[in-house]
Coordinates of C-alpha atoms and ligand atoms in Angstrom, one line a residue:
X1 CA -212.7 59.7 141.4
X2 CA -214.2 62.9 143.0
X3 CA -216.3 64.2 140.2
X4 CA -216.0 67.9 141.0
X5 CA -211.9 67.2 140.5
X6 CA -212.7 65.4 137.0
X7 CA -210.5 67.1 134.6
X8 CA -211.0 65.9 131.3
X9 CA -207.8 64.6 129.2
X10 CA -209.3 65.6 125.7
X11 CA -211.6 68.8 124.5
X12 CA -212.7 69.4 121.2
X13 CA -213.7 72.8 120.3
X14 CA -215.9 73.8 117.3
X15 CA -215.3 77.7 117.6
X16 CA -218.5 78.8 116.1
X17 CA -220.0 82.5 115.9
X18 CA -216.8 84.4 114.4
X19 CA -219.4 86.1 111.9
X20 CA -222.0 87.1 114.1
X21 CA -219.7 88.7 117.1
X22 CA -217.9 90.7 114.3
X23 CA -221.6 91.5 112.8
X24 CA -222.5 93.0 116.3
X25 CA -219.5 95.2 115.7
X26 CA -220.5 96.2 112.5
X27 CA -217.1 94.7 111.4
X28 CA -216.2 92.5 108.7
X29 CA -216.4 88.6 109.2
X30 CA -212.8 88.6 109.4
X31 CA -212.0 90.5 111.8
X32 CA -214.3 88.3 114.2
X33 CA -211.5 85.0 112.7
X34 CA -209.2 87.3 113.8
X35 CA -210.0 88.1 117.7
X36 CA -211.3 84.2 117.6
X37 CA -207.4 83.0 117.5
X38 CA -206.6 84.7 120.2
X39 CA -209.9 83.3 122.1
X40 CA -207.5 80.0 120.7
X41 CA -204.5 81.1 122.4
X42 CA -206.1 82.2 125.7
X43 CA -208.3 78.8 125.9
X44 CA -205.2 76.5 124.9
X45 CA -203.0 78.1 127.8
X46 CA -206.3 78.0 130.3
X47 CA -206.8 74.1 129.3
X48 CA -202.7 73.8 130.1
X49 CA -203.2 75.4 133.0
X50 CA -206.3 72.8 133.9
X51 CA -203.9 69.8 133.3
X52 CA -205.7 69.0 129.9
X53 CA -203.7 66.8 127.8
X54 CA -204.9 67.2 124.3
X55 CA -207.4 70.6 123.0
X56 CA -208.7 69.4 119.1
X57 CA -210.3 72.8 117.4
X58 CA -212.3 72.6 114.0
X59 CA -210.4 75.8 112.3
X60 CA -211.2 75.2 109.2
X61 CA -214.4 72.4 107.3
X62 CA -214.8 70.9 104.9
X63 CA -217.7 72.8 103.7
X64 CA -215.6 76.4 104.4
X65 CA -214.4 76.2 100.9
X66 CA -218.1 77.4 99.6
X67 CA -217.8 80.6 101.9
X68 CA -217.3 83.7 100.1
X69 CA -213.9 83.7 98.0
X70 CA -212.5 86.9 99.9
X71 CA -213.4 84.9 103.6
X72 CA -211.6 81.8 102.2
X73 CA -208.4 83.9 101.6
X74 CA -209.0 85.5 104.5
X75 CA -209.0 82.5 106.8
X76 CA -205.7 80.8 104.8
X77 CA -204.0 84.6 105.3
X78 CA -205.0 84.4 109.3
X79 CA -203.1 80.8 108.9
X80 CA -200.1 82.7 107.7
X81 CA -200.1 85.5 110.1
X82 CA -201.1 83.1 113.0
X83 CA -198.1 81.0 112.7
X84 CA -195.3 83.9 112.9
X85 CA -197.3 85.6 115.5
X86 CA -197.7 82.9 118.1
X87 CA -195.4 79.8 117.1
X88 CA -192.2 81.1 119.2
X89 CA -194.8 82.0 121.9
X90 CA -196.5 78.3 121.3
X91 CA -192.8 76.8 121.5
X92 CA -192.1 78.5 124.6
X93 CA -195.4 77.6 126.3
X94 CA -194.8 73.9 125.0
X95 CA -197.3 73.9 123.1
X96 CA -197.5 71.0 120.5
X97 CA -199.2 71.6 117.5
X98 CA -200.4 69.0 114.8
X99 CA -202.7 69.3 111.7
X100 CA -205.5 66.8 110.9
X101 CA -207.1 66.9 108.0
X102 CA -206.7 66.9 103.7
X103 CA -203.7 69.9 103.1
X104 CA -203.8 68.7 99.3
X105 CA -206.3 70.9 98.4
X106 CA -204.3 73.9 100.9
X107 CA -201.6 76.7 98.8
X108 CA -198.2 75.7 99.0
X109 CA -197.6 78.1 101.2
X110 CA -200.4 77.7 104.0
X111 CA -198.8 73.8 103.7
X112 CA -195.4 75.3 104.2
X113 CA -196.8 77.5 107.7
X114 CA -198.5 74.3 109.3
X115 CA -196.2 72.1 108.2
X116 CA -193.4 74.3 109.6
X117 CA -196.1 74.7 113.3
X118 CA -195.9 71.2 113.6
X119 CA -192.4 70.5 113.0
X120 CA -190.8 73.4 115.7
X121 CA -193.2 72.3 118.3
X122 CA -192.4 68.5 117.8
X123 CA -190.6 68.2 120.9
X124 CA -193.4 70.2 123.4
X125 CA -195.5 67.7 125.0
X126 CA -197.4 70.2 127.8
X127 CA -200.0 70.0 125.8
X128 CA -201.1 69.2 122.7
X129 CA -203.2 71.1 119.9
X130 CA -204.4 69.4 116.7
X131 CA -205.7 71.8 114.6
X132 CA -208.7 70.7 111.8
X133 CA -207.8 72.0 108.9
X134 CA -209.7 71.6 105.7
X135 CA -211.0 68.3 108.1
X136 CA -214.4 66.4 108.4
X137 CA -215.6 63.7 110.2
X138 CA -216.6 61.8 106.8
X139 CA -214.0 62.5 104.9
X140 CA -211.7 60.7 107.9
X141 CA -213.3 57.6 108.2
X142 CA -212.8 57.3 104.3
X143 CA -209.6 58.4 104.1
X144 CA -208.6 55.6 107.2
X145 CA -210.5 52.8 105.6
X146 CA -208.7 53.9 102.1
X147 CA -205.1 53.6 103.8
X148 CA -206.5 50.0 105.3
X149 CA -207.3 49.0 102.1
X150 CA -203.8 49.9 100.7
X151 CA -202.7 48.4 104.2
X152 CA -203.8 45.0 103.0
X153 CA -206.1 44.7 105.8
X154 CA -208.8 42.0 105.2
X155 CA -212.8 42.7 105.4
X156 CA -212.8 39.9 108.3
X157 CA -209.7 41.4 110.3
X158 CA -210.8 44.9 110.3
X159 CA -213.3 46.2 113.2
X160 CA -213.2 48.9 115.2
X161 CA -209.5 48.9 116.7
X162 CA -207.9 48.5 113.4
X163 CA -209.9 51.3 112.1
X164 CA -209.0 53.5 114.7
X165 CA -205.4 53.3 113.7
X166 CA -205.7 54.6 110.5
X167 CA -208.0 57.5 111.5
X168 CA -206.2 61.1 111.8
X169 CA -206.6 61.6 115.6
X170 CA -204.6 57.9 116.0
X171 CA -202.2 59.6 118.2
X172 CA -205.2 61.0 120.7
X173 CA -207.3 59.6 123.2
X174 CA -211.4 60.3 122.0
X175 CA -212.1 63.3 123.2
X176 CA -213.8 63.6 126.9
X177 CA -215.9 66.6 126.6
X178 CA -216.9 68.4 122.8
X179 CA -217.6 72.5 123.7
X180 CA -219.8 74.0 120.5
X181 CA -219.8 78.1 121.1
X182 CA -222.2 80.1 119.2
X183 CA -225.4 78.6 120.4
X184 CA -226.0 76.0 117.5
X185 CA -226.5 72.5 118.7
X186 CA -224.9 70.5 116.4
X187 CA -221.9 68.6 115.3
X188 CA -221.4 69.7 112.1
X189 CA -218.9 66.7 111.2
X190 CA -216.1 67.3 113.4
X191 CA -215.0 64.0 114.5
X192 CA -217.8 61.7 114.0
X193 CA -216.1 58.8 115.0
X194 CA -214.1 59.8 117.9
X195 CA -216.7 62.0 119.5
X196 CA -218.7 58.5 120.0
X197 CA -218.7 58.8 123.6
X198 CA -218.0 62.5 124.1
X199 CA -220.0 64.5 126.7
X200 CA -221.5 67.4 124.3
X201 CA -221.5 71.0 126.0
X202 CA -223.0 73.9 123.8
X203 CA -222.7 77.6 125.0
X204 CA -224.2 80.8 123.8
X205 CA -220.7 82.6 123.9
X206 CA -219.7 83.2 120.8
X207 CA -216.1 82.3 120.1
X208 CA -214.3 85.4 120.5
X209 CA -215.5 85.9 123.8
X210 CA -214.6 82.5 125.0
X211 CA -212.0 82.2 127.9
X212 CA -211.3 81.2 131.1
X213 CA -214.8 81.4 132.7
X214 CA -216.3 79.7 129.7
X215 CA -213.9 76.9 130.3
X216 CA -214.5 76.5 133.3
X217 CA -218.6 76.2 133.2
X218 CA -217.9 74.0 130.7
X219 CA -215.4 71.8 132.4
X220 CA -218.3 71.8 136.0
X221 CA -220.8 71.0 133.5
X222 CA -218.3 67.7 132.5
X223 CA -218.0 67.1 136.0
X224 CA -221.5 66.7 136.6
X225 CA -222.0 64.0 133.9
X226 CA -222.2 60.8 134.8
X227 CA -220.1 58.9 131.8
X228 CA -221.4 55.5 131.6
X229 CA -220.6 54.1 128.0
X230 CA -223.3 52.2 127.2
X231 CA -223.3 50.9 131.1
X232 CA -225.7 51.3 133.6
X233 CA -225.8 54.4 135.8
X234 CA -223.4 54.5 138.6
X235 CA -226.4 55.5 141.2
X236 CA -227.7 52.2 139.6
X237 CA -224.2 50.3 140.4
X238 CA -224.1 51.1 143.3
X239 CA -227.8 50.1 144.4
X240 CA -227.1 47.0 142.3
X241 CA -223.9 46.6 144.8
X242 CA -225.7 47.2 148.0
X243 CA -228.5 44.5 146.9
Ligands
FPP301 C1 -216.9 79.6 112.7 O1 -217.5 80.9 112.9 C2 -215.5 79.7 112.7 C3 -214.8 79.3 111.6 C4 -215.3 78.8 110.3 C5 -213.3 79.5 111.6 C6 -212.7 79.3 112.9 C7 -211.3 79.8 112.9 C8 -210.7 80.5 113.8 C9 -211.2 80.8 115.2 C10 -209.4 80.9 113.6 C11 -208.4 79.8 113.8 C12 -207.6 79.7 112.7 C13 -206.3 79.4 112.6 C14 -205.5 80.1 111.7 C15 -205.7 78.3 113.4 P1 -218.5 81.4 111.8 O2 -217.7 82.2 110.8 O3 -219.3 80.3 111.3 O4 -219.4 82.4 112.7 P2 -221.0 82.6 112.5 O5 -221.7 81.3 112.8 O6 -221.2 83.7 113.5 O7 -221.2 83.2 111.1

């Protein structure tokens, strides 16, 4: 395929650098959460747009419950407010929305708003958003070898494939390309397993400033790569072709 055509089917998002654009603004942390959902909005409709199939975003780690108490609530409050701000727009836009990730440690009623996001948008299938919520890369390749455990899955019979059907982005191909904003180069576990063969892209922007022109360096940077999956180069092919 044309490489400057290659759309990706999956992107991962960590949305990093809430904080520090809100610090710029001498404004609280939260407020920077806040304008960083609608950078979510804007980038989900942008990546429909694009003909991207799946957009994964790490909302909410693992390690976010040791943030300050008063952030923590803020960031379940944004949950609330996010859901009846956007889901009729999300429904319209066909939008489907799934969690990933451990809601038993989540308030009843956070659990209620996500569980009532994924259930209204169960029949959209433009495009669809998992959200990471309360999610790690560790925890999931636990929690998936737990339920094969409880499956009955032997030690011989389980490799890779099984595995993969017990993780919590079963329903998902791996992602194609993993964006980081906010200028750290890191994963930060956000899906360890199924970013195996993911092209990384990290950008300065901080979150709340990303959008369509973001995307798109991002998505020419893709593009570029040449994906070879633990193959030689295709330059290589090709010369080993000619020979
Ligand atoms: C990282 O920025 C961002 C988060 C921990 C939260 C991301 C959440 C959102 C964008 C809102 C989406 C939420 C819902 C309700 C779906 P940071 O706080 O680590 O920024 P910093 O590195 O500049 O401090």
């Amino acid at each position: 395929m044309d490489s400057a055509n290659r759309i990706p089917r999956h992107v991962a998002i960590v949305m990093d650098g809430n904080g520090r654009w809100a610090k710029k603004r001498f404004m609280p942390r939260f407020f920077g959460h806040k304008q960083g959902v609608d950078a979510l909005m804007r980038t989900v409709r942008a990546c429909a747009d694009r003909g991207i199939e799946y957009v994964t975003v790490f909302a909410f780690s693992s390690e976010n419950w040791k943030r300050p108490t008063e952030e923590v609530s803020g960031l379940m409050g944004l949950v609330l407010v996010t859901v009846s701000k956007y889901l009729t727009k999300m429904v319209g836009e066909g939008v489907r929305v799934r969690i990933v990730g451990d809601l038993s440690q989540v308030s009843d009623r956070v659990r209620a708003a996500l569980d009532e996001a994924e259930r209204s948008t169960r029949h959209n299938s433009r495009i669809n958003l998992s959200v990471a919520f309360n999610y790690g890369g560790r925890w999931d390749v636990v929690q998936a070898c737990r339920q094969a455990i409880e499956a009955g899955v032997s030690a011989t019979s389980l490799d890779e494939a099984t595995l993969s059907r017990f993780m919590a982005m079963n329903f998902a191909p791996d992602p194609d390309l993993f964006i980081r904003t906010g200028g750290e180069v890191r994963i930060s576990n956000f899906l360890l397993w199924q970013a195996a063969y993911s092209e990384l892209v990290f950008s300065d922007c901080l979150w709340p400033d990303f959008g369509e022109k973001q995307l798109d360096e991002a998505l020419a940077d893709y593009a570029r790569r040449d994906r070879r999956f633990g193959l030689v180069s295709s330059a290589d092919q090709l010369l080993t072709a000619k020979a």
